[in-house]
Amino acid sequence: MNNCPTISLPHGVRDILPEEARKISEVEAKVLPVFESHGFEGIRTPMLEYVDVLSLGMGKGLQDQAIKFIDPSTGRVVAMRPDTTAQIARVVATRMRNYPFPIKLCYNQNVVRYPGSQNSKSREIQQIGAEYFSADTTPEADADMISMAITALKALGLENFKVDIGDVAFLRSILDHLEISEEEQAGIKNAIAIKDSSALSILLDKVSGISDTDRTLLINLTTFYGEGEVLERAAELVKGEPAEAVLENLKRIYSLVCSSGHSENVTIDLGEVRGFDYYTGTIFEGFASGVGSAIFSGGRYDNLLEKYGQSASATGFAFDVENIVAALDRENSGKTDTEL
Amino acid sequence: MTSSALERDILTIALPKGRILKDAAGLFRAAGVDFSQIFQDKRKLISETLAEGLRFMIVRSQDVPTYVEYGAADLGIAGCDVLLEQDLDLYEPLDLQIGKCRMMIAEPAELAGVESPANWTHMKVASKYPNITTRYFQEKGVQVEIIKLYGSIELAPLLGLSDRIVDLVETGETLKKNGLVEVETMMEISSKLVCNRASLKMKPKRIKGLVERLARAVEQEG
């Protein structure tokens, strides 16, 4: 019998061998200078945090995904960071409170999460991200962040990708003025999240007090995805504030990103409600051909700093390095196929 | 092989092997997709119609959501039962109204009437759907021990393996023949069109076009 322990690794983590490590280094070497040239400075945050401190800024989704244990020396519950944004918000609101706005920070570090879905792959995710803190919320800030992400992807040589822009405040503003229960709101939101128009119309049939205009708008939200014309179609159906203001803001962001020469790479999805609980406005995600999940994601989180004692407008995003390497591999193998 | 540029315009669709396949093919035909060349050879698992830029593959029904979540297929057809059991991150843009059946709880006829569902506290349940079953009973405050089986669920209570079963029922014939009666319907099941998130973002026009065509076909068939 063999007495050696089985040489294996815990679920969801892996070794990265030189061939792949080289590819990752190339991504780092091309992306970080783009962020730096836009005035972002590097920051590092600790791998461990107290759960109660992290929980101030993190919604239940992320809290549940954190790997936690009890610190033997203090008896307090400690988590490995499941997300860097909330940590940076804590740093900006506390240690950096005397720095003048705007504050622009970027990072390149790993987060550790229990996978969200059964099929999910990695527990340890390398992220290269950027966070932008300012006194006011402006569409220009969101557009700059989106354009910077696109510039970085283009610097990597990636061609076939889309950045999809939405706004969590859009659906929220429609739901808020309906007189329905929280449970009904959640049901509607979940159906829209998976673009399930059939389930949505069954739900809406059961809820009383929804006008025909609102009903049409909600059902249409499941199809309001695609190119810029989606914004025009939505504008015809949206009446009244604050939904109109949200739509105007999105239009402005879309046209700013397009006029930076990125019109080929942006799409709109008004029915997108995914993402972290701390998002308050514009959200955006990057997708590439042949990679099944997002290559980066981000959004506005104007209420997060308040949780740590200071208020500021904020927006940011994080590249999923593994997925970006996969997208580059995919595109490069496609190119050699054509040449052959 | 096709060049990568062309590749990008092809939509790959995962269809489930078995009883749903025929109905699914019927819907695509009703949506105007020429299916005559598709799967003529029964051993071929992948087949394309170049005129439409559609590629079909046949996989086990439980595997459809996995193919779609990873992006190996852009779209797929999967039953609500499979989708709820696996709970993956997919879009579900259309209820196809095919493969209709019910998911229900059944028990041996001699147990019926002895113990009412309101008094359930703890029991053994045999099922192909451990996650759905656990969640359903949890909400009722009933603790269950799941006996996970892959088929012939009806046998479990007969052989004393479990007290009750959770399974799909179309007509109820199999239940009756095995001395089981229905206690409670848990949910209505039908098959849905599912879509990978990145595919929808990368090919919004093509996907929206196909969803709309299928939606019209569903209406006609209904």
PDB file of C-alpha atoms in Angstrom, chain A residues 116-121 160-162 164 192-199 202 223-227 229-230 233 267 269 272 274 285 287-294 330-331 334-335 337-338, chain B residues 1-5 7-8 65-71 84-97 131 135 192 196-205 207-209 211-212:
ATOM      1  CA  GLY A 116     -22.200  30.907  -7.171  1.00  0.00           C
ATOM      2  CA  SER A 117     -23.588  28.172  -9.380  1.00  0.00           C
ATOM      3  CA  GLN A 118     -23.020  24.424  -9.392  1.00  0.00           C
ATOM      4  CA  ASN A 119     -20.998  24.449 -12.569  1.00  0.00           C
ATOM      5  CA  SER A 120     -18.789  27.310 -11.525  1.00  0.00           C
ATOM      6  CA  LYS A 121     -15.155  26.735 -11.923  1.00  0.00           C
ATOM      7  CA  ASN A 160     -14.320  40.557 -31.015  1.00  0.00           C
ATOM      8  CA  PHE A 161     -15.857  41.782 -27.782  1.00  0.00           C
ATOM      9  CA  LYS A 162     -18.844  43.800 -26.585  1.00  0.00           C
ATOM     10  CA  ASP A 164     -23.022  45.781 -22.503  1.00  0.00           C
ATOM     11  CA  ILE A 192     -36.720  40.064 -16.022  1.00  0.00           C
ATOM     12  CA  ALA A 193     -33.209  39.013 -14.938  1.00  0.00           C
ATOM     13  CA  ILE A 194     -33.534  35.815 -17.003  1.00  0.00           C
ATOM     14  CA  LYS A 195     -35.608  37.512 -19.752  1.00  0.00           C
ATOM     15  CA  ASP A 196     -38.455  35.117 -19.072  1.00  0.00           C
ATOM     16  CA  SER A 197     -41.357  36.970 -20.675  1.00  0.00           C
ATOM     17  CA  SER A 198     -43.713  33.990 -20.239  1.00  0.00           C
ATOM     18  CA  ALA A 199     -43.240  33.798 -16.466  1.00  0.00           C
ATOM     19  CA  ILE A 202     -48.174  35.169 -15.692  1.00  0.00           C
ATOM     20  CA  THR A 223     -36.406  42.345 -25.210  1.00  0.00           C
ATOM     21  CA  PHE A 224     -34.730  45.730 -24.707  1.00  0.00           C
ATOM     22  CA  TYR A 225     -31.273  44.426 -25.500  1.00  0.00           C
ATOM     23  CA  GLY A 226     -29.054  45.040 -28.498  1.00  0.00           C
ATOM     24  CA  GLU A 227     -27.702  48.131 -30.198  1.00  0.00           C
ATOM     25  CA  GLU A 229     -31.860  51.749 -31.093  1.00  0.00           C
ATOM     26  CA  VAL A 230     -33.047  49.995 -27.924  1.00  0.00           C
ATOM     27  CA  ARG A 233     -37.627  52.121 -28.432  1.00  0.00           C
ATOM     28  CA  THR A 267     -24.502  47.241 -26.643  1.00  0.00           C
ATOM     29  CA  ASP A 269     -29.501  46.004 -22.116  1.00  0.00           C
ATOM     30  CA  GLU A 272     -30.028  43.681 -16.989  1.00  0.00           C
ATOM     31  CA  ARG A 274     -27.536  41.339 -12.246  1.00  0.00           C
ATOM     32  CA  GLU A 285     -20.143  43.929 -18.458  1.00  0.00           C
ATOM     33  CA  PHE A 287     -18.237  39.675 -23.277  1.00  0.00           C
ATOM     34  CA  ALA A 288     -16.027  38.002 -25.876  1.00  0.00           C
ATOM     35  CA  SER A 289     -16.683  35.425 -28.595  1.00  0.00           C
ATOM     36  CA  GLY A 290     -16.460  31.879 -27.339  1.00  0.00           C
ATOM     37  CA  VAL A 291     -16.151  32.741 -23.636  1.00  0.00           C
ATOM     38  CA  GLY A 292     -19.392  31.814 -21.897  1.00  0.00           C
ATOM     39  CA  SER A 293     -19.230  34.264 -19.004  1.00  0.00           C
ATOM     40  CA  ALA A 294     -18.307  37.932 -18.611  1.00  0.00           C
ATOM     41  CA  ARG A 330      -9.797  31.857 -28.580  1.00  0.00           C
ATOM     42  CA  GLU A 331      -9.271  34.782 -30.902  1.00  0.00           C
ATOM     43  CA  GLY A 334      -9.371  31.549 -34.790  1.00  0.00           C
ATOM     44  CA  LYS A 335      -6.815  33.675 -36.626  1.00  0.00           C
ATOM     45  CA  ASP A 337      -7.320  28.657 -38.548  1.00  0.00           C
ATOM     46  CA  THR A 338      -8.115  31.250 -41.183  1.00  0.00           C
TER      47      THR A 338
ATOM     48  CA  MET B   1     -13.840  23.732 -41.488  1.00  0.00           C
ATOM     49  CA  THR B   2     -15.551  27.060 -41.658  1.00  0.00           C
ATOM     50  CA  SER B   3     -13.457  30.152 -41.081  1.00  0.00           C
ATOM     51  CA  SER B   4     -13.660  31.868 -37.727  1.00  0.00           C
ATOM     52  CA  ALA B   5     -15.519  34.863 -39.122  1.00  0.00           C
ATOM     53  CA  GLU B   7     -18.152  30.597 -37.199  1.00  0.00           C
ATOM     54  CA  ARG B   8     -19.227  33.668 -35.294  1.00  0.00           C
ATOM     55  CA  PRO B  65     -27.972  23.672 -19.425  1.00  0.00           C
ATOM     56  CA  THR B  66     -24.276  22.848 -18.942  1.00  0.00           C
ATOM     57  CA  TYR B  67     -23.492  23.145 -22.675  1.00  0.00           C
ATOM     58  CA  VAL B  68     -25.286  26.477 -22.749  1.00  0.00           C
ATOM     59  CA  GLU B  69     -23.809  27.883 -19.534  1.00  0.00           C
ATOM     60  CA  TYR B  70     -20.265  27.264 -20.742  1.00  0.00           C
ATOM     61  CA  GLY B  71     -21.076  28.687 -24.169  1.00  0.00           C
ATOM     62  CA  LEU B  84     -34.686  24.357 -11.517  1.00  0.00           C
ATOM     63  CA  GLU B  85     -32.665  21.385 -10.343  1.00  0.00           C
ATOM     64  CA  GLN B  86     -29.383  22.753 -11.717  1.00  0.00           C
ATOM     65  CA  ASP B  87     -30.039  26.447 -11.096  1.00  0.00           C
ATOM     66  CA  LEU B  88     -27.446  27.780 -13.558  1.00  0.00           C
ATOM     67  CA  ASP B  89     -26.940  31.318 -14.791  1.00  0.00           C
ATOM     68  CA  LEU B  90     -28.834  31.331 -18.109  1.00  0.00           C
ATOM     69  CA  TYR B  91     -31.399  33.433 -19.895  1.00  0.00           C
ATOM     70  CA  GLU B  92     -34.754  31.737 -20.406  1.00  0.00           C
ATOM     71  CA  PRO B  93     -36.393  33.907 -23.056  1.00  0.00           C
ATOM     72  CA  LEU B  94     -39.225  31.629 -24.189  1.00  0.00           C
ATOM     73  CA  ASP B  95     -41.555  28.985 -22.794  1.00  0.00           C
ATOM     74  CA  LEU B  96     -41.950  26.569 -25.720  1.00  0.00           C
ATOM     75  CA  GLN B  97     -45.081  24.901 -24.307  1.00  0.00           C
ATOM     76  CA  ASN B 131     -32.353  19.971  -4.984  1.00  0.00           C
ATOM     77  CA  ARG B 135     -36.133  23.120  -1.299  1.00  0.00           C
ATOM     78  CA  LYS B 192     -37.954  26.374 -22.337  1.00  0.00           C
ATOM     79  CA  ASN B 196     -26.006  31.708 -22.950  1.00  0.00           C
ATOM     80  CA  ARG B 197     -25.400  35.200 -21.532  1.00  0.00           C
ATOM     81  CA  ALA B 198     -22.355  36.018 -23.667  1.00  0.00           C
ATOM     82  CA  SER B 199     -24.102  34.739 -26.829  1.00  0.00           C
ATOM     83  CA  LEU B 200     -27.044  37.049 -26.280  1.00  0.00           C
ATOM     84  CA  LYS B 201     -24.710  40.014 -25.874  1.00  0.00           C
ATOM     85  CA  MET B 202     -22.452  39.084 -28.799  1.00  0.00           C
ATOM     86  CA  LYS B 203     -25.228  38.184 -31.271  1.00  0.00           C
ATOM     87  CA  PRO B 204     -28.280  40.125 -30.066  1.00  0.00           C
ATOM     88  CA  LYS B 205     -29.909  40.496 -33.498  1.00  0.00           C
ATOM     89  CA  ILE B 207     -30.858  35.625 -31.137  1.00  0.00           C
ATOM     90  CA  LYS B 208     -33.730  38.067 -30.929  1.00  0.00           C
ATOM     91  CA  GLY B 209     -34.758  37.136 -34.482  1.00  0.00           C
ATOM     92  CA  VAL B 211     -36.654  33.927 -30.402  1.00  0.00           C
ATOM     93  CA  GLU B 212     -39.327  35.947 -32.206  1.00  0.00           C
TER      94      GLU B 212
END
